[in-house]
Amino acid sequence: MNQDCAVVRRRISLVVPFHNEAAVISQFFVSVTSVLRGLKDVDYEIVCVNDGSTDTTLDMLLMACKHDRHVLVVDLSRNFGKEAALTAGIDAATGDAVIPFDADLQDPPEVIPRLIERWREGYDVVLAKRAERNTDTWTKRGTAMLFYRVHNAISETLIPNDAGDFRLMSRNVVEALKQLPENRRFMKGLFAWVGFRTTQIEYVRLSRAAGKTKFSAWKLWNFALEGLTSFGTLPLRVWTYIGGATASFAILYALYLTLRTLLRGVDVPGYASIITAVLFLGGAQLVGIGVIGEYVGRIYMEAKRRPVYIVRKVYGSDGA
């Protein structure tokens, strides 16, 4: 038999950020390893990134690492945020394919074999799209739908609706992601930006197995702003149009006043209309300055060239 045609045992890397997830870790490893061990002709590793946890998360991860050679623990020096932790895990992953995964088990591990099946068909990216969002509150569903619509309307890089970080990416995609130098990282946008041959499957997302979400309303708002300003300049460009429209209106209004004065004489303009115009223009200018400030702030942070994350220690096959 030709050696080139021999079956090659491929390796899957599951990348999981952890931040104060002690309540779910035991159940996580039981659920995930039972699925991964059942995969045929596939080796695997579980890259666990401790993102500055203050509970017993790190201790429990180290215990899992000690008893399972497939577990690799990347301990960050502090809490850098989920996007940075996800980047650290992707950088550390050695598999032929990488699957970002949440520790809360809202994404069922049983979906992983379906992702691998489509990957074996030749796709570089296999998206896991939520068939419905019944586990989310009405407010979260509404704001998520609004975010996707607004982002895709103003951005040059389209993000698939209802597709989170849960997906499979081939080694080619991972190497492309590692070339992107951004410090402020919006991973859903970066995943979409690199492209490659993509397909998707649908699944039903579950409720959290244990613990509480780490994303408050304020964090979600800032996360949305990060996404809206990361992949397009339309929020800046729109103020050119607003300024042009306002100037055009002012010129037309000036012509109207001139004609009215010539035809009807001079009268005393209303105080209310003046105050309304001043407040409107002042507010519009402040909003425009705020939008510019968002972009200038991103330039400022990127110009520092700080690393996305700092690793304190790696535990596992290459660590202690």
Short mmCIF file of N, CA and C in Angstrom, two decimals, residues 119-196:
data_model
loop_
_atom_site.label_atom_id
_atom_site.label_comp_id
_atom_site.label_asym_id
_atom_site.label_seq_id
_atom_site.Cartn_x
_atom_site.Cartn_y
_atom_site.Cartn_z
N TRP A 119 -15.37 18.67 8.84
CA TRP A 119 -13.96 19.01 8.58
C TRP A 119 -13.31 17.94 7.70
N ARG A 120 -13.64 16.70 7.97
CA ARG A 120 -13.07 15.61 7.18
C ARG A 120 -13.57 15.64 5.73
N GLU A 121 -14.66 16.34 5.50
CA GLU A 121 -15.17 16.48 4.14
C GLU A 121 -14.38 17.53 3.35
N GLY A 122 -13.47 18.24 4.03
CA GLY A 122 -12.62 19.18 3.33
C GLY A 122 -12.82 20.64 3.69
N TYR A 123 -13.70 20.94 4.64
CA TYR A 123 -13.93 22.33 5.04
C TYR A 123 -12.86 22.77 6.04
N ASP A 124 -12.44 24.04 5.92
CA ASP A 124 -11.46 24.60 6.85
C ASP A 124 -12.11 25.15 8.10
N VAL A 125 -13.34 25.66 7.96
CA VAL A 125 -14.08 26.21 9.10
C VAL A 125 -15.47 25.58 9.13
N VAL A 126 -15.83 25.07 10.30
CA VAL A 126 -17.18 24.52 10.49
C VAL A 126 -17.82 25.29 11.64
N LEU A 127 -18.78 26.15 11.30
CA LEU A 127 -19.47 26.97 12.30
C LEU A 127 -20.54 26.16 13.00
N ALA A 128 -20.68 26.40 14.30
CA ALA A 128 -21.80 25.82 15.05
C ALA A 128 -22.80 26.95 15.29
N LYS A 129 -23.90 26.90 14.55
CA LYS A 129 -24.90 27.96 14.61
C LYS A 129 -26.03 27.56 15.54
N ARG A 130 -26.42 28.47 16.41
CA ARG A 130 -27.50 28.19 17.35
C ARG A 130 -28.83 28.16 16.62
N ALA A 131 -29.54 27.07 16.76
CA ALA A 131 -30.85 26.94 16.10
C ALA A 131 -31.88 27.85 16.74
N GLU A 132 -31.73 28.11 18.02
CA GLU A 132 -32.61 29.03 18.74
C GLU A 132 -31.87 29.51 19.98
N ARG A 133 -32.38 30.58 20.60
CA ARG A 133 -31.73 31.19 21.75
C ARG A 133 -32.68 31.21 22.96
N ASN A 134 -33.39 30.10 23.18
CA ASN A 134 -34.37 30.06 24.26
C ASN A 134 -33.73 30.14 25.64
N THR A 135 -32.45 29.82 25.75
CA THR A 135 -31.79 29.88 27.05
C THR A 135 -31.41 31.31 27.42
N ASP A 136 -31.49 32.25 26.45
CA ASP A 136 -31.18 33.65 26.73
C ASP A 136 -32.45 34.40 27.11
N THR A 137 -32.28 35.50 27.83
CA THR A 137 -33.42 36.34 28.16
C THR A 137 -33.91 37.06 26.90
N TRP A 138 -35.14 37.59 26.97
CA TRP A 138 -35.69 38.32 25.84
C TRP A 138 -34.81 39.51 25.48
N THR A 139 -34.29 40.19 26.51
CA THR A 139 -33.44 41.35 26.27
C THR A 139 -32.16 40.96 25.55
N LYS A 140 -31.55 39.87 25.99
CA LYS A 140 -30.30 39.44 25.37
C LYS A 140 -30.52 38.99 23.93
N ARG A 141 -31.62 38.30 23.68
CA ARG A 141 -31.92 37.87 22.31
C ARG A 141 -32.11 39.08 21.40
N GLY A 142 -32.85 40.08 21.91
CA GLY A 142 -33.11 41.27 21.11
C GLY A 142 -31.85 42.08 20.82
N THR A 143 -31.02 42.26 21.85
CA THR A 143 -29.80 43.05 21.66
C THR A 143 -28.80 42.30 20.77
N ALA A 144 -28.78 40.97 20.88
CA ALA A 144 -27.87 40.19 20.03
C ALA A 144 -28.30 40.31 18.56
N MET A 145 -29.60 40.20 18.30
CA MET A 145 -30.09 40.34 16.93
C MET A 145 -29.78 41.73 16.39
N LEU A 146 -29.97 42.76 17.23
CA LEU A 146 -29.67 44.13 16.81
C LEU A 146 -28.18 44.30 16.51
N PHE A 147 -27.33 43.71 17.36
CA PHE A 147 -25.88 43.84 17.14
C PHE A 147 -25.47 43.23 15.80
N TYR A 148 -25.93 42.01 15.52
CA TYR A 148 -25.55 41.36 14.27
C TYR A 148 -26.01 42.18 13.07
N ARG A 149 -27.22 42.71 13.13
CA ARG A 149 -27.75 43.48 12.01
C ARG A 149 -26.96 44.77 11.81
N VAL A 150 -26.69 45.48 12.91
CA VAL A 150 -25.94 46.74 12.79
C VAL A 150 -24.51 46.47 12.34
N HIS A 151 -23.87 45.48 12.95
CA HIS A 151 -22.48 45.17 12.58
C HIS A 151 -22.37 44.82 11.10
N ASN A 152 -23.21 43.96 10.63
CA ASN A 152 -23.12 43.53 9.24
C ASN A 152 -23.54 44.62 8.26
N ALA A 153 -24.30 45.60 8.75
CA ALA A 153 -24.70 46.72 7.89
C ALA A 153 -23.56 47.72 7.71
N ILE A 154 -22.72 47.88 8.73
CA ILE A 154 -21.68 48.92 8.67
C ILE A 154 -20.29 48.35 8.47
N SER A 155 -20.13 47.04 8.55
CA SER A 155 -18.80 46.45 8.50
C SER A 155 -18.53 45.82 7.14
N GLU A 156 -17.26 45.80 6.77
CA GLU A 156 -16.84 45.13 5.55
C GLU A 156 -16.69 43.63 5.76
N THR A 157 -16.59 43.19 7.01
CA THR A 157 -16.48 41.78 7.35
C THR A 157 -17.77 41.31 7.99
N LEU A 158 -18.48 40.40 7.35
CA LEU A 158 -19.78 39.95 7.84
C LEU A 158 -19.61 38.82 8.85
N ILE A 159 -20.34 38.91 9.94
CA ILE A 159 -20.33 37.87 10.96
C ILE A 159 -21.62 37.07 10.84
N PRO A 160 -21.55 35.73 10.74
CA PRO A 160 -22.78 34.92 10.64
C PRO A 160 -23.65 35.11 11.87
N ASN A 161 -24.95 35.28 11.66
CA ASN A 161 -25.89 35.44 12.76
C ASN A 161 -25.91 34.19 13.65
N ASP A 162 -25.98 34.43 14.96
CA ASP A 162 -26.15 33.36 15.95
C ASP A 162 -25.02 32.33 15.93
N ALA A 163 -23.85 32.73 15.48
CA ALA A 163 -22.67 31.86 15.54
C ALA A 163 -21.67 32.49 16.50
N GLY A 164 -21.40 31.81 17.61
CA GLY A 164 -20.47 32.33 18.59
C GLY A 164 -19.05 31.89 18.30
N ASP A 165 -18.27 31.70 19.36
CA ASP A 165 -16.89 31.25 19.19
C ASP A 165 -16.81 29.75 18.89
N PHE A 166 -17.85 29.01 19.24
CA PHE A 166 -17.86 27.56 19.07
C PHE A 166 -17.83 27.21 17.59
N ARG A 167 -16.73 26.62 17.15
CA ARG A 167 -16.54 26.25 15.74
C ARG A 167 -15.30 25.38 15.66
N LEU A 168 -15.07 24.77 14.51
CA LEU A 168 -13.83 24.06 14.25
C LEU A 168 -13.05 24.82 13.18
N MET A 169 -11.74 24.97 13.42
CA MET A 169 -10.87 25.65 12.46
C MET A 169 -9.67 24.76 12.15
N SER A 170 -9.36 24.62 10.88
CA SER A 170 -8.21 23.82 10.48
C SER A 170 -6.91 24.52 10.86
N ARG A 171 -5.80 23.80 10.76
CA ARG A 171 -4.50 24.37 11.08
C ARG A 171 -4.17 25.56 10.18
N ASN A 172 -4.60 25.53 8.92
CA ASN A 172 -4.36 26.67 8.03
C ASN A 172 -5.03 27.94 8.56
N VAL A 173 -6.25 27.80 9.07
CA VAL A 173 -6.97 28.95 9.62
C VAL A 173 -6.27 29.45 10.87
N VAL A 174 -5.84 28.54 11.73
CA VAL A 174 -5.17 28.92 12.97
C VAL A 174 -3.88 29.68 12.68
N GLU A 175 -3.10 29.19 11.72
CA GLU A 175 -1.85 29.88 11.39
C GLU A 175 -2.13 31.26 10.82
N ALA A 176 -3.22 31.41 10.07
CA ALA A 176 -3.59 32.73 9.55
C ALA A 176 -3.98 33.66 10.70
N LEU A 177 -4.72 33.15 11.68
CA LEU A 177 -5.11 33.96 12.84
C LEU A 177 -3.88 34.43 13.63
N LYS A 178 -2.88 33.57 13.74
CA LYS A 178 -1.69 33.90 14.52
C LYS A 178 -0.86 35.00 13.87
N GLN A 179 -1.12 35.28 12.59
CA GLN A 179 -0.40 36.35 11.91
C GLN A 179 -1.02 37.72 12.16
N LEU A 180 -2.23 37.77 12.69
CA LEU A 180 -2.91 39.05 12.89
C LEU A 180 -2.38 39.73 14.15
N PRO A 181 -1.91 40.97 14.04
CA PRO A 181 -1.18 41.60 15.14
C PRO A 181 -2.02 42.42 16.10
N GLU A 182 -3.35 42.45 15.96
CA GLU A 182 -4.15 43.32 16.81
C GLU A 182 -3.95 43.05 18.29
N ASN A 183 -3.93 44.12 19.07
CA ASN A 183 -3.92 43.98 20.53
C ASN A 183 -5.35 43.92 21.06
N ARG A 184 -6.21 44.79 20.57
CA ARG A 184 -7.63 44.77 20.93
C ARG A 184 -8.32 43.82 19.97
N ARG A 185 -8.70 42.65 20.46
CA ARG A 185 -9.13 41.58 19.57
C ARG A 185 -10.62 41.29 19.75
N PHE A 186 -11.33 41.32 18.63
CA PHE A 186 -12.72 40.89 18.57
C PHE A 186 -12.72 39.60 17.77
N MET A 187 -12.70 38.46 18.48
CA MET A 187 -12.37 37.19 17.85
C MET A 187 -13.40 36.76 16.82
N LYS A 188 -14.69 37.02 17.05
CA LYS A 188 -15.69 36.64 16.05
C LYS A 188 -15.40 37.32 14.72
N GLY A 189 -14.99 38.58 14.78
CA GLY A 189 -14.65 39.30 13.56
C GLY A 189 -13.39 38.77 12.91
N LEU A 190 -12.39 38.43 13.72
CA LEU A 190 -11.14 37.90 13.17
C LEU A 190 -11.37 36.53 12.54
N PHE A 191 -12.20 35.70 13.19
CA PHE A 191 -12.53 34.40 12.61
C PHE A 191 -13.15 34.57 11.22
N ALA A 192 -14.05 35.56 11.09
CA ALA A 192 -14.71 35.77 9.81
C ALA A 192 -13.76 36.40 8.80
N TRP A 193 -12.87 37.27 9.26
CA TRP A 193 -11.99 38.02 8.35
C TRP A 193 -11.03 37.12 7.59
N VAL A 194 -10.50 36.08 8.25
CA VAL A 194 -9.50 35.25 7.58
C VAL A 194 -10.10 34.41 6.46
N GLY A 195 -11.40 34.20 6.49
CA GLY A 195 -12.05 33.51 5.37
C GLY A 195 -11.87 32.00 5.40
N PHE A 196 -11.45 31.41 4.29
CA PHE A 196 -11.31 29.98 4.06
C PHE A 196 -12.67 29.33 3.79
#
